[in-house]
Short mmCIF file of C-alpha atoms and ligand atoms in Angstrom, two decimals:
data_model
loop_
_atom_site.label_atom_id
_atom_site.label_comp_id
_atom_site.label_asym_id
_atom_site.label_seq_id
_atom_site.Cartn_x
_atom_site.Cartn_y
_atom_site.Cartn_z
CA MET A 1 -3.50 57.62 61.06
CA GLU A 2 -3.89 58.72 57.44
CA LEU A 3 -6.49 56.88 55.40
CA HIS A 4 -6.37 56.25 51.68
CA LEU A 5 -9.78 55.38 50.30
CA TYR A 6 -10.91 54.47 46.80
CA ASN A 7 -13.26 56.99 45.23
CA THR A 8 -15.61 55.64 42.56
CA LEU A 9 -15.88 59.18 41.18
CA THR A 10 -12.17 59.71 40.51
CA ARG A 11 -11.40 56.01 40.10
CA ARG A 12 -8.39 56.10 42.38
CA LYS A 13 -7.35 55.86 46.00
CA GLU A 14 -7.20 59.27 47.62
CA LEU A 15 -5.86 60.57 50.88
CA PHE A 16 -9.00 61.15 52.91
CA ARG A 17 -9.43 64.70 54.18
CA PRO A 18 -12.71 65.53 55.90
CA ILE A 19 -14.45 68.77 54.98
CA ARG A 20 -14.55 69.82 58.63
CA ASP A 21 -11.48 69.11 60.72
CA GLY A 22 -11.79 65.98 62.82
CA GLU A 23 -15.36 65.24 61.71
CA VAL A 24 -16.87 63.00 59.07
CA ARG A 25 -20.42 63.09 57.79
CA MET A 26 -21.56 60.09 55.81
CA TYR A 27 -24.68 58.64 54.28
CA HIS A 28 -25.44 55.03 53.34
CA CYS A 29 -28.18 53.79 51.07
CA GLY A 30 -30.07 51.47 53.37
CA PRO A 31 -32.54 48.68 52.77
CA THR A 32 -35.72 48.79 50.78
CA VAL A 33 -37.97 47.46 53.50
CA TYR A 34 -40.24 45.20 51.44
CA GLN A 35 -38.71 41.94 52.59
CA ARG A 36 -36.12 40.88 55.10
CA PRO A 37 -32.68 41.84 53.77
CA HIS A 38 -30.58 38.90 52.58
CA ILE A 39 -26.94 38.32 53.39
CA GLY A 40 -25.91 40.21 50.24
CA ASN A 41 -27.61 43.36 51.50
CA TYR A 42 -25.86 42.89 54.80
CA ARG A 43 -22.52 42.84 53.03
CA ALA A 44 -23.20 46.47 52.04
CA PHE A 45 -24.30 47.39 55.58
CA LEU A 46 -21.35 45.62 57.20
CA PHE A 47 -19.06 47.61 54.95
CA ALA A 48 -20.72 50.83 56.15
CA ASP A 49 -20.15 49.73 59.74
CA LEU A 50 -16.52 48.80 59.07
CA LEU A 51 -15.90 52.17 57.45
CA ARG A 52 -17.37 53.97 60.43
CA ARG A 53 -15.23 51.97 62.86
CA VAL A 54 -12.05 52.61 60.86
CA LEU A 55 -12.81 56.34 60.74
CA GLU A 56 -13.26 56.23 64.50
CA LEU A 57 -9.98 54.36 64.88
CA ALA A 58 -8.43 57.29 63.01
CA ASP A 59 -9.84 59.56 65.75
CA LEU A 60 -12.54 61.13 63.61
CA LYS A 61 -15.95 61.96 64.96
CA VAL A 62 -18.46 60.29 62.67
CA THR A 63 -22.04 61.29 61.93
CA GLN A 64 -23.64 58.37 60.17
CA ILE A 65 -27.02 58.24 58.47
CA MET A 66 -28.65 55.25 56.82
CA ASN A 67 -32.00 55.68 55.14
CA LEU A 68 -34.87 53.23 54.95
CA THR A 69 -36.52 53.13 51.53
CA ASP A 70 -40.20 52.54 52.12
CA VAL A 71 -41.66 53.89 48.88
CA GLY A 72 -40.66 54.63 45.30
CA HIS A 73 -38.04 51.93 44.66
CA LEU A 74 -39.28 50.23 41.52
CA VAL A 75 -38.83 46.53 40.81
CA ASP A 76 -36.84 47.52 37.77
CA ASP A 77 -34.24 50.12 38.77
CA ALA A 78 -34.94 51.94 35.48
CA GLU A 79 -38.16 53.84 34.99
CA GLU A 80 -40.68 51.05 34.57
CA GLY A 81 -42.15 48.44 36.89
CA ASP A 82 -44.08 48.28 40.11
CA ASP A 83 -43.00 49.82 43.39
CA LYS A 84 -41.22 47.00 45.29
CA LEU A 85 -43.32 47.63 48.38
CA GLU A 86 -46.59 47.69 46.52
CA ALA A 87 -45.76 44.54 44.58
CA GLN A 88 -45.00 42.75 47.84
CA ALA A 89 -48.16 44.10 49.47
CA ARG A 90 -50.31 42.83 46.62
CA LYS A 91 -48.59 39.47 46.61
CA ASP A 92 -48.98 38.99 50.37
CA LYS A 93 -52.39 40.71 50.48
CA LEU A 94 -51.05 43.00 53.17
CA ASP A 95 -51.02 46.70 53.78
CA PRO A 96 -47.66 48.13 52.58
CA TRP A 97 -47.33 50.14 55.80
CA GLN A 98 -47.60 46.93 57.78
CA ILE A 99 -44.84 45.34 55.68
CA VAL A 100 -42.63 48.37 56.35
CA GLU A 101 -43.10 47.93 60.11
CA THR A 102 -42.42 44.19 60.15
CA VAL A 103 -39.40 44.32 57.87
CA THR A 104 -37.89 47.34 59.63
CA GLU A 105 -38.17 45.59 62.97
CA GLN A 106 -36.49 42.49 61.55
CA PHE A 107 -33.76 44.63 59.96
CA PHE A 108 -32.81 46.10 63.35
CA ILE A 109 -32.79 42.65 64.96
CA ASP A 110 -30.44 41.40 62.23
CA MET A 111 -28.21 44.47 62.50
CA GLU A 112 -27.89 43.94 66.23
CA ALA A 113 -27.05 40.26 65.77
CA LEU A 114 -24.38 41.35 63.28
CA ASN A 115 -22.99 43.70 65.91
CA VAL A 116 -23.44 46.71 63.65
CA LYS A 117 -23.17 49.98 65.55
CA ARG A 118 -26.30 52.05 65.36
CA ALA A 119 -26.19 54.98 62.97
CA ASP A 120 -27.18 58.42 64.26
CA ALA A 121 -30.46 58.21 62.38
CA TYR A 122 -32.40 55.93 60.05
CA PRO A 123 -34.70 58.34 58.22
CA ARG A 124 -37.63 56.89 56.33
CA ALA A 125 -38.49 58.20 52.90
CA THR A 126 -42.19 58.51 53.73
CA ASP A 127 -41.37 60.86 56.61
CA HIS A 128 -39.65 63.32 54.26
CA ILE A 129 -42.13 63.96 51.47
CA PRO A 130 -42.19 67.78 52.01
CA GLU A 131 -38.38 67.98 51.71
CA MET A 132 -38.53 66.00 48.46
CA VAL A 133 -41.34 68.12 47.03
CA ALA A 134 -39.41 71.30 47.85
CA MET A 135 -36.34 69.99 46.07
CA VAL A 136 -38.33 69.00 43.00
CA GLU A 137 -39.92 72.45 42.90
CA THR A 138 -36.47 74.05 43.00
CA LEU A 139 -35.36 71.83 40.14
CA ILE A 140 -38.38 72.94 38.10
CA ASP A 141 -37.70 76.61 38.91
CA LYS A 142 -34.11 76.21 37.82
CA GLN A 143 -35.20 74.47 34.61
CA HIS A 144 -33.48 71.23 35.44
CA ALA A 145 -36.84 69.51 35.61
CA TYR A 146 -40.17 69.67 33.79
CA ARG A 147 -43.71 68.55 34.38
CA VAL A 148 -45.77 66.34 32.11
CA GLY A 149 -49.24 66.21 33.63
CA ASP A 150 -48.73 65.21 37.25
CA ASN A 151 -45.33 63.62 36.61
CA VAL A 152 -42.02 65.44 36.95
CA TYR A 153 -38.83 64.47 35.15
CA PHE A 154 -35.22 65.54 35.49
CA ASP A 155 -33.73 66.78 32.23
CA VAL A 156 -30.37 65.02 32.02
CA HIS A 157 -29.18 67.32 29.23
CA SER A 158 -29.38 70.21 31.70
CA PHE A 159 -26.58 68.70 33.77
CA PRO A 160 -23.35 68.38 31.76
CA ALA A 161 -21.62 66.16 34.33
CA TYR A 162 -24.32 63.48 34.04
CA GLY A 163 -22.48 60.19 33.63
CA ARG A 164 -19.30 61.20 35.44
CA LEU A 165 -19.75 58.73 38.30
CA SER A 166 -20.77 55.69 36.29
CA GLY A 167 -18.91 56.42 33.08
CA ASN A 168 -22.17 56.18 31.12
CA ARG A 169 -22.68 58.59 28.25
CA ILE A 170 -26.10 60.08 27.61
CA GLU A 171 -25.83 59.23 23.89
CA ASP A 172 -25.21 55.57 24.70
CA LEU A 173 -28.02 55.51 27.22
CA GLU A 174 -30.38 57.01 24.69
CA ALA A 175 -29.38 54.46 22.10
CA GLY A 176 -30.57 51.75 24.52
CA ALA A 177 -34.02 50.69 23.34
CA ARG A 178 -35.29 49.86 26.82
CA LEU A 179 -35.24 53.47 27.85
CA GLU A 180 -37.56 54.56 25.07
CA VAL A 181 -40.66 52.97 26.54
CA ASN A 182 -41.96 56.16 28.07
CA ASP A 183 -42.48 58.73 25.31
CA GLU A 184 -43.77 61.56 27.45
CA LYS A 185 -40.20 62.37 28.48
CA LYS A 186 -38.20 64.94 26.52
CA HIS A 187 -35.25 62.63 26.27
CA PRO A 188 -35.17 58.88 26.83
CA ALA A 189 -32.50 59.17 29.55
CA ASP A 190 -34.49 61.65 31.67
CA PHE A 191 -35.61 60.14 34.96
CA ALA A 192 -38.66 60.59 37.18
CA LEU A 193 -38.53 62.86 40.22
CA TRP A 194 -42.19 62.56 41.01
CA LYS A 195 -44.76 60.11 39.72
CA SER A 196 -48.50 60.07 39.67
CA ASP A 197 -50.66 56.99 39.87
CA GLU A 198 -54.12 56.90 41.37
CA HIS A 199 -53.81 53.15 42.02
CA HIS A 200 -50.64 53.53 44.03
CA LEU A 201 -51.31 52.52 47.64
CA MET A 202 -48.83 54.95 49.23
CA LYS A 203 -49.53 58.34 47.70
CA TRP A 204 -49.54 62.02 48.61
CA ASP A 205 -51.60 65.04 47.63
CA THR A 206 -49.07 67.73 46.70
CA VAL A 207 -48.59 70.68 44.33
CA PHE A 208 -47.99 68.12 41.61
CA GLY A 209 -51.41 66.51 41.96
CA PRO A 210 -53.50 64.38 44.30
CA HIS A 211 -51.98 60.89 43.78
CA GLY A 212 -48.23 61.29 43.71
CA PHE A 213 -45.19 59.53 45.10
CA PRO A 214 -41.46 60.30 44.90
CA GLY A 215 -38.87 58.78 42.61
CA TRP A 216 -36.34 56.71 44.55
CA HIS A 217 -33.34 58.91 43.72
CA ILE A 218 -34.79 62.17 45.05
CA GLU A 219 -35.39 60.49 48.41
CA CYS A 220 -31.67 60.13 49.15
CA SER A 221 -30.85 63.63 47.84
CA ALA A 222 -33.45 65.14 50.17
CA MET A 223 -32.71 63.04 53.26
CA SER A 224 -28.92 63.32 53.07
CA ARG A 225 -29.24 67.09 52.75
CA LYS A 226 -31.56 67.32 55.71
CA PHE A 227 -29.36 65.24 58.03
CA LEU A 228 -25.86 66.09 56.81
CA GLY A 229 -26.10 69.44 55.09
CA ASP A 230 -25.45 70.47 51.50
CA HIS A 231 -21.91 69.22 51.14
CA PHE A 232 -20.77 66.17 53.05
CA ASP A 233 -17.90 63.69 53.05
CA ILE A 234 -18.88 60.16 52.13
CA HIS A 235 -21.77 58.40 50.42
CA THR A 236 -21.87 54.61 50.11
CA GLY A 237 -23.96 51.85 48.59
CA GLY A 238 -23.66 48.53 46.81
CA GLU A 239 -22.14 48.54 43.33
CA ASP A 240 -25.59 48.44 41.71
CA ASN A 241 -26.28 51.87 43.24
CA VAL A 242 -23.66 53.58 41.07
CA PHE A 243 -26.10 53.78 38.20
CA PRO A 244 -28.75 54.98 38.00
CA HIS A 245 -29.27 55.78 41.69
CA HIS A 246 -26.13 57.70 42.66
CA GLU A 247 -25.61 59.22 39.22
CA CYS A 248 -29.11 60.70 39.50
CA GLU A 249 -28.58 61.83 43.10
CA ILE A 250 -25.51 63.82 42.01
CA ALA A 251 -27.41 65.43 39.13
CA GLN A 252 -30.33 66.46 41.35
CA SER A 253 -28.33 67.64 44.34
CA GLU A 254 -25.64 69.54 42.46
CA SER A 255 -28.29 71.20 40.30
CA VAL A 256 -30.09 72.41 43.42
CA LEU A 257 -26.94 73.41 45.27
CA ASN A 258 -24.92 74.93 42.41
CA GLY A 259 -21.97 73.35 44.14
CA PRO A 260 -20.43 70.10 45.32
CA PHE A 261 -22.58 67.45 46.98
CA VAL A 262 -20.37 64.54 48.12
CA ASN A 263 -16.57 64.26 48.10
CA LEU A 264 -16.09 60.52 48.30
CA TRP A 265 -18.27 57.81 46.75
CA MET A 266 -17.63 54.27 47.96
CA HIS A 267 -19.29 51.12 46.66
CA THR A 268 -19.30 47.54 47.92
CA LYS A 269 -18.96 44.85 45.31
CA PHE A 270 -21.71 42.25 45.31
CA LEU A 271 -21.87 39.09 47.29
CA GLN A 272 -22.52 36.18 44.98
CA VAL A 273 -23.68 32.72 45.95
CA ASP A 274 -22.13 29.59 44.46
CA GLY A 275 -20.50 31.73 41.80
CA GLY A 276 -23.69 33.40 40.59
CA LYS A 277 -26.22 36.08 41.33
CA MET A 278 -28.35 35.77 44.47
CA GLY A 279 -32.06 35.66 43.89
CA LYS A 280 -35.31 34.77 45.60
CA SER A 281 -36.32 32.62 42.65
CA LEU A 282 -32.99 30.77 42.79
CA GLY A 283 -33.59 29.96 46.46
CA ASN A 284 -30.14 31.28 47.43
CA ALA A 285 -31.03 34.72 48.79
CA TYR A 286 -30.10 33.49 52.26
CA THR A 287 -31.14 35.25 55.44
CA LEU A 288 -29.38 35.08 58.80
CA ASP A 289 -31.89 32.40 59.82
CA ASP A 290 -30.72 30.14 57.00
CA LEU A 291 -27.20 30.47 58.38
CA SER A 292 -28.28 29.85 61.93
CA GLU A 293 -30.16 26.69 60.87
CA ARG A 294 -26.83 25.32 59.75
CA GLY A 295 -25.19 26.25 63.02
CA TYR A 296 -23.55 29.54 62.07
CA SER A 297 -23.98 32.74 64.03
CA ALA A 298 -24.38 36.23 62.61
CA LEU A 299 -20.87 36.95 63.91
CA ASP A 300 -19.48 34.08 61.85
CA TYR A 301 -21.01 35.75 58.82
CA ARG A 302 -19.66 39.12 59.88
CA PHE A 303 -16.20 37.61 60.13
CA LEU A 304 -16.53 36.06 56.67
CA MET A 305 -17.33 39.47 55.22
CA MET A 306 -14.34 41.03 56.96
CA ARG A 307 -12.00 38.48 55.40
CA GLY A 308 -12.48 39.80 51.87
CA SER A 309 -11.93 43.25 50.40
CA TYR A 310 -15.10 45.27 49.91
CA ARG A 311 -13.87 46.06 46.40
CA THR A 312 -13.80 42.45 45.26
CA SER A 313 -16.94 40.51 44.58
CA LEU A 314 -17.14 37.73 47.07
CA ASN A 315 -18.47 34.26 46.54
CA PHE A 316 -20.50 32.88 49.42
CA THR A 317 -20.16 29.14 50.01
CA TRP A 318 -20.93 27.06 53.10
CA GLU A 319 -17.33 25.91 53.02
CA ALA A 320 -16.10 29.50 53.23
CA LEU A 321 -18.50 30.23 56.10
CA LYS A 322 -17.25 27.16 57.93
CA GLY A 323 -13.66 28.37 57.52
CA ALA A 324 -14.63 31.80 58.81
CA ALA A 325 -16.39 30.33 61.83
CA GLU A 326 -13.27 28.30 62.67
CA ALA A 327 -10.96 31.26 62.24
CA ARG A 328 -13.21 33.40 64.41
CA ARG A 329 -13.22 30.72 67.06
CA ASN A 330 -9.40 30.69 66.95
CA LEU A 331 -9.25 34.40 67.70
CA ASN A 332 -11.83 34.07 70.44
CA ASP A 333 -9.81 31.25 71.86
CA PHE A 334 -6.64 33.35 71.69
CA ARG A 335 -8.32 36.04 73.72
CA SER A 336 -9.78 33.54 76.20
CA ARG A 337 -6.36 32.02 76.75
CA LEU A 338 -4.72 35.39 77.28
CA LEU A 339 -7.45 36.26 79.73
CA GLY A 340 -7.81 32.90 81.42
CA GLU A 341 -4.60 30.90 81.38
CA SER A 342 -2.24 33.83 81.31
CA GLY A 343 -4.30 36.03 83.57
CA ALA A 344 -3.42 39.00 81.39
CA GLU A 345 -5.32 42.23 81.77
CA GLY A 346 -5.78 44.76 78.98
CA GLY A 347 -5.67 48.51 79.33
CA VAL A 348 -2.11 48.90 78.07
CA ALA A 349 -1.24 52.21 76.38
CA LEU A 350 -0.37 50.73 72.99
CA ASP A 351 1.12 53.96 71.68
CA ALA A 352 3.80 53.70 74.33
CA ILE A 353 5.01 50.11 73.87
CA ALA A 354 8.45 49.37 72.38
CA ALA A 355 8.29 49.71 68.60
CA ASP A 356 10.26 46.52 68.01
CA SER A 357 8.00 44.33 70.16
CA ALA A 358 5.89 41.67 68.43
CA VAL A 359 2.67 43.38 69.50
CA ALA A 360 3.77 46.79 68.23
CA LYS A 361 4.68 45.29 64.87
CA ALA A 362 1.38 43.42 64.64
CA ARG A 363 -0.47 46.59 65.55
CA GLN A 364 1.35 48.59 62.92
CA ALA A 365 0.51 46.01 60.26
CA PHE A 366 -3.10 45.83 61.44
CA ARG A 367 -3.51 49.62 61.16
CA ASP A 368 -1.50 50.12 57.97
CA ALA A 369 -3.62 47.57 56.16
CA LEU A 370 -6.86 49.21 57.25
CA ALA A 371 -5.53 52.63 56.28
CA ASP A 372 -4.90 51.27 52.80
CA ASP A 373 -8.50 51.32 51.56
CA LEU A 374 -9.70 49.02 54.35
CA ASN A 375 -7.57 46.03 53.48
CA THR A 376 -9.22 43.82 56.06
CA SER A 377 -7.67 40.54 54.98
CA GLU A 378 -4.14 41.83 55.52
CA SER A 379 -5.17 43.49 58.71
CA LEU A 380 -6.56 40.22 60.02
CA ALA A 381 -3.45 38.37 58.88
CA ALA A 382 -1.42 40.52 61.28
CA LEU A 383 -3.62 39.34 64.18
CA PHE A 384 -3.31 35.72 63.17
CA MET A 385 0.46 36.03 63.04
CA LEU A 386 0.43 37.23 66.59
CA ARG A 387 -1.80 34.35 67.59
CA ASN A 388 0.50 31.88 65.87
CA ALA A 389 3.47 33.31 67.74
CA TYR A 390 1.55 32.79 70.98
CA VAL A 391 0.46 29.26 70.11
CA HIS A 392 4.04 28.28 69.25
CA GLY A 393 5.41 29.76 72.45
CA LYS A 394 7.14 32.56 70.60
CA LEU A 395 5.35 35.42 72.27
CA SER A 396 7.01 36.57 75.44
CA ALA A 397 4.73 36.47 78.48
CA SER A 398 5.57 40.09 79.16
CA GLU A 399 3.72 40.93 75.95
CA TYR A 400 0.45 39.20 76.90
CA PRO A 401 -1.20 42.29 78.37
CA ALA A 402 -0.39 44.35 75.27
CA ALA A 403 -1.54 41.51 73.01
CA LEU A 404 -4.85 41.46 74.84
CA THR A 405 -5.19 45.22 74.47
CA LEU A 406 -4.47 44.95 70.75
CA LEU A 407 -7.17 42.29 70.40
CA ASP A 408 -9.60 44.70 72.05
CA GLU A 409 -8.57 47.47 69.69
CA ALA A 410 -8.97 45.13 66.71
CA ASP A 411 -12.35 44.02 67.98
CA GLY A 412 -13.36 47.67 68.06
CA VAL A 413 -12.94 47.63 64.28
CA PHE A 414 -13.92 44.10 63.31
CA GLY A 415 -16.52 43.57 66.00
CA PHE A 416 -16.48 39.78 65.78
CA LEU A 417 -15.31 38.58 69.17
CA ASP A 418 -17.84 37.12 71.55
CA ALA A 419 -18.85 39.35 74.43
CA VAL A 420 -16.90 38.60 77.61
CA GLU A 421 -18.85 38.38 80.81
CA SER A 422 -17.44 37.44 84.16
CA GLY A 423 -19.12 34.09 84.44
CA GLY A 424 -22.67 34.59 85.60
CA LEU A 425 -23.54 30.90 85.14
CA SER A 426 -23.18 28.33 87.92
CA ASP A 427 -21.60 24.94 87.13
CA GLN A 428 -25.04 23.34 87.32
CA GLU A 429 -26.44 25.89 84.91
CA VAL A 430 -23.60 25.24 82.48
CA ASP A 431 -24.19 21.46 82.67
CA GLN A 432 -27.88 21.99 82.15
CA LEU A 433 -27.30 24.20 79.08
CA ILE A 434 -24.85 21.72 77.58
CA GLN A 435 -27.39 18.96 78.00
CA GLU A 436 -30.08 21.10 76.36
CA ARG A 437 -27.72 21.91 73.52
CA GLY A 438 -27.09 18.19 72.94
CA GLU A 439 -30.84 17.56 72.87
CA ALA A 440 -31.43 20.46 70.47
CA ARG A 441 -28.76 19.12 68.13
CA ALA A 442 -30.19 15.62 68.26
CA ALA A 443 -33.57 17.10 67.33
CA LYS A 444 -31.87 19.07 64.51
CA ASP A 445 -32.97 22.32 66.14
CA PHE A 446 -29.75 24.04 65.18
CA ALA A 447 -31.07 27.52 65.77
CA ARG A 448 -31.65 26.65 69.42
CA ALA A 449 -28.35 24.82 69.72
CA ASP A 450 -26.66 27.87 68.31
CA THR A 451 -28.39 30.21 70.72
CA ILE A 452 -27.26 28.04 73.63
CA ARG A 453 -23.70 27.92 72.33
CA ASP A 454 -23.72 31.73 72.04
CA LYS A 455 -25.06 32.04 75.56
CA LEU A 456 -22.30 29.82 76.88
CA SER A 457 -19.57 31.59 75.02
CA ALA A 458 -20.93 34.96 76.13
CA ALA A 459 -20.46 33.68 79.68
CA ASN A 460 -16.87 32.83 78.73
CA ILE A 461 -17.45 29.07 78.76
CA THR A 462 -15.40 27.12 76.21
CA LEU A 463 -16.70 23.76 75.02
CA GLU A 464 -14.56 20.90 73.86
CA ASP A 465 -16.01 17.87 72.07
CA THR A 466 -14.12 14.78 73.28
CA PRO A 467 -14.73 11.04 72.79
CA ASP A 468 -16.11 11.08 76.35
CA GLY A 469 -18.65 13.77 75.60
CA VAL A 470 -18.55 17.52 75.89
CA LYS A 471 -16.00 18.98 78.30
CA TRP A 472 -16.05 22.59 79.32
CA PHE A 473 -13.90 25.12 81.07
CA ARG A 474 -14.09 28.74 81.99
CA GLY A 475 -12.01 31.24 80.03
P1 LIG B 501 -32.08 47.31 48.48
O1 LIG B 501 -32.77 46.73 49.68
O2 LIG B 501 -32.35 46.60 47.21
O3 LIG B 501 -32.37 48.80 48.35
O4 LIG B 501 -30.53 47.18 48.74
C1 LIG B 501 -29.92 47.63 49.91
C2 LIG B 501 -28.42 47.68 49.73
O5 LIG B 501 -27.90 46.36 49.51
C3 LIG B 501 -27.97 48.51 48.53
O6 LIG B 501 -26.87 49.32 48.92
C4 LIG B 501 -27.56 47.47 47.51
O7 LIG B 501 -26.59 47.97 46.63
C5 LIG B 501 -27.01 46.38 48.40
N1 LIG B 501 -27.01 45.02 47.81
C6 LIG B 501 -28.02 44.38 47.18
N2 LIG B 501 -27.67 43.14 46.81
C7 LIG B 501 -26.37 42.98 47.20
C8 LIG B 501 -25.41 41.90 47.10
N3 LIG B 501 -25.71 40.73 46.54
N4 LIG B 501 -24.18 42.12 47.61
C9 LIG B 501 -23.85 43.31 48.20
N5 LIG B 501 -24.70 44.33 48.32
C10 LIG B 501 -25.96 44.18 47.84
ZN1 LIG B 502 -30.06 55.86 48.20
#
């Protein structure tokens, strides 16, 4: 399976060739753990998970690293403003370290609910201060960086390729008045590698002085190098990471390495809400709990994200989520029927089935679409066509086992089907849960109702709302 992936750096789709045969090393910019990530952040993380799963489908061994930013990310991505963690700590009158713990724990709970596969490591910035300091020292030695008091800045004029990723030109950046606030820099577009502030709550005593903390960009240069080596395959983030974050990472890392840093840069377009930007102050920076209160599971959201291309900004609406939940249910139902009514078993060697069979054609379309820069909507369309053929009696019964196997393969990539368990609940227990679900709904406790529904569907129980009340069956 050959993959063509869009590279932000070259601005075109490229045939993906890993640096080492059969192996991919990739790094994702993870959450800044100052507050629970919203559904927009999870769009970026779901993309990272999808990419990993597609690489695995293409038989590549993936090493995947996602960092946790727990210091140095300023409220304003440019040079000024408070550290996001410190600002939150002051606002909540909490210790920033405590916030890091709480938010990180919540992040992992959310990621599990979203069925995101665990990365090989989630390094924290604050655990890698020595690696960052060493890199900054090298940059000073190589005259790519300079000290002003206890602060250290990167000299963008020392790196001719600065601006290649984002398309920004140094002259244009320097013409921007906002950048001229800090006059201790040699050039307005220079950026901080190390900052000093005695009032900062998270600070380190280093060769640069007693009260320092790292700039956000150097964190990812240092951690990716430590976990993936000098030159690795893929680096991802949301579209806002292109500049300044990734532009600065390239400048730092390539200046240290005197060679290439990352081959392929991939960026997820933003999730918008009701056609506009998401924001705390706008009250639309939804979390998974907000979705669950309205009766939607994390997997419904996951499915919604898989329906659109990662390279198109996506507009979140409740209507769209409802549609995604229904479509997901249809695929779940397709699998249940193959398993239950048809008694099909999976485990078919899909590579060996007749090329002109409906399942083989669906599989080809499913894989071709993914190989074309992760075209998930087309890939899903192939599965729905197969389901439609089944529903309309146009799928031959001899193909059921292969269809089931294909659904399993697809679920390995999309990860949205409910877990199948072989029952586990007695009839009385099912009745009891259905009654509790009805009570929870009457009391508008949708989170609980949702949890019960998930529990039932995990036990392979399908519910049907009828005029005579809820009916259920296994499979
Ligand atoms: P942060 O926690 O701000 O460091 O962001 C974590 C990740 O989420 C980064 O890769 C961002 O680019 C990404 N991100 C932030 N907001 C959105 C959004 N609305 N849609 C998609 N990705 C986002
Ligand atoms: Zn980063």
